[in-house]
Short mmCIF file of C-alpha atoms in Angstrom, two decimals:
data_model
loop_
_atom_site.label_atom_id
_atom_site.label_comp_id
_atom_site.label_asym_id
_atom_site.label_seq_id
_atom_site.Cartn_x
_atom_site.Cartn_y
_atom_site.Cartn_z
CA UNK A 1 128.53 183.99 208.75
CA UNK A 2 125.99 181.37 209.28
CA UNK A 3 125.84 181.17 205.33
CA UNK A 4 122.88 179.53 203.44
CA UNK A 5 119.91 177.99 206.24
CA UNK A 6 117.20 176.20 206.29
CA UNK A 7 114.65 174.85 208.32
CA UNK A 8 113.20 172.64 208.78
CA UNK A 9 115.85 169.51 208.45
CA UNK A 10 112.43 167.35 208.27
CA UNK A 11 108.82 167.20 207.51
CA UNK A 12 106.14 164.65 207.07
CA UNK A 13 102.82 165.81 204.86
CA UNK A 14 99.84 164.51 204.93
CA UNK A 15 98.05 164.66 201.14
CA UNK A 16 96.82 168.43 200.72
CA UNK A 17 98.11 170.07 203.58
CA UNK A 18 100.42 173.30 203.05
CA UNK A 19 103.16 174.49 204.40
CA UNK A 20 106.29 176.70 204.53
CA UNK A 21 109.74 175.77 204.03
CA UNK A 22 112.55 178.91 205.31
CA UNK A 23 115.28 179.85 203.71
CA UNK A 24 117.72 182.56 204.72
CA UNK A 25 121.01 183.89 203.95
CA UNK A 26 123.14 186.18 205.75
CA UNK A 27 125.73 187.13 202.75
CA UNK A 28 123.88 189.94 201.52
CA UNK A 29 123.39 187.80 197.98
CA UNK A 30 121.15 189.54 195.55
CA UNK A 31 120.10 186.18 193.92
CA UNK A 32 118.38 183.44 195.77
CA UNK A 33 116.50 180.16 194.58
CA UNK A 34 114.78 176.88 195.24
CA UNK A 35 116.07 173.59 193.68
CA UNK A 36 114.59 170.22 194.68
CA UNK A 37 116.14 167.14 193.92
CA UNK A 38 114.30 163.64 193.69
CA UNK A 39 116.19 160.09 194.08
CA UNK A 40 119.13 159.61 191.69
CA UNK A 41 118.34 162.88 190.27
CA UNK A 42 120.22 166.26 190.06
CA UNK A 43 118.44 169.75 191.20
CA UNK A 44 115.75 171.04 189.55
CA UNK A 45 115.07 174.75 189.86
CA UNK A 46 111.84 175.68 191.41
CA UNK A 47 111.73 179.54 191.38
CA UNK A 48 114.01 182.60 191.69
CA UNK A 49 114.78 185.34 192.77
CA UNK A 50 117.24 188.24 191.69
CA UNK A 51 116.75 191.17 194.61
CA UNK A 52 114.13 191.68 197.12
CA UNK A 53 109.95 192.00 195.80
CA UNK A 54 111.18 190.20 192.28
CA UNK A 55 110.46 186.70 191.67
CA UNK A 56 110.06 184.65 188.66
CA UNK A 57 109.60 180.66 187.74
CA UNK A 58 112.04 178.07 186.81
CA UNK A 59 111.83 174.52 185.63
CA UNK A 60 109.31 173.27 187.64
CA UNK A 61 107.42 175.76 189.71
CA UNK A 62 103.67 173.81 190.02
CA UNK A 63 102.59 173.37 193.20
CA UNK A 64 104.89 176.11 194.77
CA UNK A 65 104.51 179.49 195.90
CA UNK A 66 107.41 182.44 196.74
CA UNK A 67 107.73 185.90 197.62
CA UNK A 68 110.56 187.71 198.49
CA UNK A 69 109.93 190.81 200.98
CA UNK A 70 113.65 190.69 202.53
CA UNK A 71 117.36 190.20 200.77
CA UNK A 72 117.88 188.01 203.63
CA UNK A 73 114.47 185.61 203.17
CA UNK A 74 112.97 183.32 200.45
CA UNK A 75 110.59 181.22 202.27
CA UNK A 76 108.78 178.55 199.60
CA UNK A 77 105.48 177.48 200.01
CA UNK A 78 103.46 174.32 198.97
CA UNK A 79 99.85 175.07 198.68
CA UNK A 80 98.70 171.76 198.74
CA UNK A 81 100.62 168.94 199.58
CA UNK A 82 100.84 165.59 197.11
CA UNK A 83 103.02 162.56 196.76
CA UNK A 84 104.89 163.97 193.94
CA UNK A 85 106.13 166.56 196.15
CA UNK A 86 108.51 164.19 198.13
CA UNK A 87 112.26 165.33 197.86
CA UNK A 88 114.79 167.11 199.29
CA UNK A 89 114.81 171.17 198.37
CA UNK A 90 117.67 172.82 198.56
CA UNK A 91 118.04 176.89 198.52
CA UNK A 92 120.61 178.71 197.22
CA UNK A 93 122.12 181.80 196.95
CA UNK A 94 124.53 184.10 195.32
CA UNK A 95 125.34 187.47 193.72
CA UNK A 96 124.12 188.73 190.83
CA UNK A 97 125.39 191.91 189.80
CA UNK A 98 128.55 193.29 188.94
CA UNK A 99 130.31 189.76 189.20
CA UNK A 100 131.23 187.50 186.08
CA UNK A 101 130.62 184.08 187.45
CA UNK A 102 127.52 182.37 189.24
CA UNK A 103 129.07 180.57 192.45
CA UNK A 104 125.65 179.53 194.10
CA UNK A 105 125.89 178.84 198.08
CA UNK A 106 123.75 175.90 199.17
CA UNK A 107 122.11 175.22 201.95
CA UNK A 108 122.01 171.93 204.10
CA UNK A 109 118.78 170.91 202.64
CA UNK A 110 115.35 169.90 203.80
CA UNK A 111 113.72 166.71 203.61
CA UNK A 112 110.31 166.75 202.62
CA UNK A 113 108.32 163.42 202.67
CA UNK A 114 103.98 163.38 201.81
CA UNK A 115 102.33 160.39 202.47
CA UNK B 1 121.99 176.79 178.78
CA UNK B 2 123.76 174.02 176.81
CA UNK B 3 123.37 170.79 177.79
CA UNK B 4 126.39 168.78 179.11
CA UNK B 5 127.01 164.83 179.08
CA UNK B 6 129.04 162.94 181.50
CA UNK B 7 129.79 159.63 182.58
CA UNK B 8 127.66 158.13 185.05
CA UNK B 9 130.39 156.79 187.28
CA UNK B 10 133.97 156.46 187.80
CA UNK B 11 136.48 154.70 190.44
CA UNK B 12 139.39 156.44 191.51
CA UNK B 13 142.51 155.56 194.33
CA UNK B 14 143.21 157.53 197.16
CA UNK B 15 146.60 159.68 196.47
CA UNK B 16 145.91 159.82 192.65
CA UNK B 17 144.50 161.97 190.07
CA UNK B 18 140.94 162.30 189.38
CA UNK B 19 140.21 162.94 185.98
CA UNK B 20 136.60 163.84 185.23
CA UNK B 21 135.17 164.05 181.60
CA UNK B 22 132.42 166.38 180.01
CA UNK B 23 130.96 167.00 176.91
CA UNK B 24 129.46 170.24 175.95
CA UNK B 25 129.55 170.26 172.48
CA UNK B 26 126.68 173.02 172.15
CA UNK B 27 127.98 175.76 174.09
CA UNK B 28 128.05 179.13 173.34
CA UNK B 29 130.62 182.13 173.55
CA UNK B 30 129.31 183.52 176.48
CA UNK B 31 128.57 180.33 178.40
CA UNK B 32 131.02 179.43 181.26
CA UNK B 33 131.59 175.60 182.49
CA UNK B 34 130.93 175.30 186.24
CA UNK B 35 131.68 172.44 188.50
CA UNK B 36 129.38 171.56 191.86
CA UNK B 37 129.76 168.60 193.70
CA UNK B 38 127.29 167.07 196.18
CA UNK B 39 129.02 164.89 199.01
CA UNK B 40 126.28 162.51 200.11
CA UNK B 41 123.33 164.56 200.78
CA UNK B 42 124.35 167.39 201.68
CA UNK B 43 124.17 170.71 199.33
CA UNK B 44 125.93 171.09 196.09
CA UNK B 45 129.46 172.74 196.58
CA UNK B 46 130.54 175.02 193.96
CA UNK B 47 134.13 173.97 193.16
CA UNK B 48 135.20 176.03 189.68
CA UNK B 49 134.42 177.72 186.64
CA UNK B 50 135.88 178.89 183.41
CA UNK B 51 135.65 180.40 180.08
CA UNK B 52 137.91 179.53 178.00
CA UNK B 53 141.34 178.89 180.07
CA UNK B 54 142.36 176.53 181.86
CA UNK B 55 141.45 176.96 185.56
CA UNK B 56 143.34 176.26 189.23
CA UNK B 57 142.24 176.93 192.38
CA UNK B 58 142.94 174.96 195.63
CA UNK B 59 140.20 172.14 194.83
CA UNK B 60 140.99 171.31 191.42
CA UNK B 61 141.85 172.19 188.32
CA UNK B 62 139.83 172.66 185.12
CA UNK B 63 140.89 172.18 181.77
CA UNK B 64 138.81 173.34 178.87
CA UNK B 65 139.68 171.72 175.53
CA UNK B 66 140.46 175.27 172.91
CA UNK B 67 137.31 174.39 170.67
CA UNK B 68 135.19 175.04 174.46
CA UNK B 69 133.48 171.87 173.53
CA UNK B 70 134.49 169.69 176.20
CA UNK B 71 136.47 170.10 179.31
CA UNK B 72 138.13 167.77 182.57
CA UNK B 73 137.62 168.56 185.98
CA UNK B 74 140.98 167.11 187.76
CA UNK B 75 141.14 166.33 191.41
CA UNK B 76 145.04 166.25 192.10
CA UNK B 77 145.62 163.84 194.82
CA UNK B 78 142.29 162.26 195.38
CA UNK B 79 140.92 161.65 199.10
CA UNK B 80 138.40 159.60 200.80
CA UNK B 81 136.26 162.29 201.36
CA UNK B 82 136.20 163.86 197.74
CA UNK B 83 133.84 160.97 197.26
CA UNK B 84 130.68 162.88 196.05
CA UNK B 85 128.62 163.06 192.58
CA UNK B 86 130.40 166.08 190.53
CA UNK B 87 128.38 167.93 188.31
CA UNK B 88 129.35 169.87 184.87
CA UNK B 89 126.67 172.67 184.22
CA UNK B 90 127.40 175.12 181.63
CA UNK B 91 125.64 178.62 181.97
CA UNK B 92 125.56 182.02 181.07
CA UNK B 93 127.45 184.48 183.39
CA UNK B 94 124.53 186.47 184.49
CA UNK B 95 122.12 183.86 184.69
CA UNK B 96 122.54 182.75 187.84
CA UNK B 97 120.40 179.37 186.62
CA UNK B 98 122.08 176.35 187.03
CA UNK B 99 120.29 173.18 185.15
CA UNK B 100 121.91 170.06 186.95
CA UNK B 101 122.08 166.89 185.07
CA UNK B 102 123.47 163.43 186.48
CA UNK B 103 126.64 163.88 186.87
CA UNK B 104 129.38 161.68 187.55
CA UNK B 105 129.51 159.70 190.87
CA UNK B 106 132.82 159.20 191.70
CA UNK B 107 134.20 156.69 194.57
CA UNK B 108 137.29 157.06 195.66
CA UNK B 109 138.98 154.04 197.17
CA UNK B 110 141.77 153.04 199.66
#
């Protein structure tokens, strides 16, 4: 299993452009999710997902867009690019049914800078 | 989710114990303690949970004080390369939301 991937690694922004950052797991997890994480900071959640064609917010979900056609897919979009944006986002993934603990699956993280 | 406190950084030899503090003084019953750790910048790793008893697996062990309020994440025999910033998050079983806070950044040294 290739696990938790996403691409790309890297990606420079210029001020209001969009763009799609892919995320896909091959685990068969139920429960997927977008965390980004700013300098010195922990992870903060973005949105979620708990199966495919359900979505819902989390922390900080301005800015971003998700959808969730696929078990395997959870791409996250930014509709319009600003400064603020820059961070690394990190998806993750896990199940969510029938099991009593929440072990999330990262992936390798991409690195998102907008000038 | 309660919220957890933690030291912001601690030192530890190579070969020894790691002994890594949290507070969670406003959990609830059905809140578990999780431990992630992030080596450098890669992902977070999940590393173990628990309720209520004390924990072992082949990372680490967790011990969870019997009032749940606080608990110690304990590396055995520390190496080089469990250098990383661990993370105490304490969440519902279901919720499958994990609200990160500092953590502890933990050097381990020669």
């Amino acid at each position: 299993n290739a696990g938790v991937t996403q691409t790309p690694k890297f990606q420079v922004l210029k001020t209001g452009q969009s763009m799609t950052l892919q995320c896909a797991q091959d685990m068969n997890h139920e429960y997927m999710s977008w965390y980004r994480q700013d300098p010195g900071m922990g992870l903060r959640l973005i949105h979620y997902s708990v199966g495919a064609g359900i979505t819902d917010q989390g922390e900080v979900p301005n800015g971003y867009n998700v959808s969730r056609s696929t078990t395997e897919d959870f791409p996250l979009r930014l509709l319009s690019a600003a400064p603020s944006q820059t961070s690394v986002y990190f998806c993750a993934s896990s199940y969510s049914r029938g099991r009593p603990h929440n072990e999330q699956f990262f992936g390798p993280g991409t690195r998102l800078t907008v000038l | 989710d309660a919220k957890t406190t933690q030291p912001p950084s601690m030192d530890c030899a190579e070969g020894r114990a790691a002994n890594l503090p949290c507070n969670h003084s406003t959990i609830s019953g059905n809140e578990y303690v999780y431990w992630y750790r992030q080596i450098h910048s890669q992902g977070p790793q999940y590393i173990i949970h628990g309720l209520k008893n004390n924990e072992t697996n082949e990372m680490a062990s967790l011990i969870i004080t019997e009032d749940r309020k606080s608990s110690t994440l304990i590396l055995p025999h520390a190496t080089l390369r469990d250098t990383a910033v661990y993370y105490c998050i304490v969440s519902k079983a279901a919720g499958n939301k994990l609200t990160f806070g500092g953590g502890t950044r933990v050097l381990v040294k020669p």
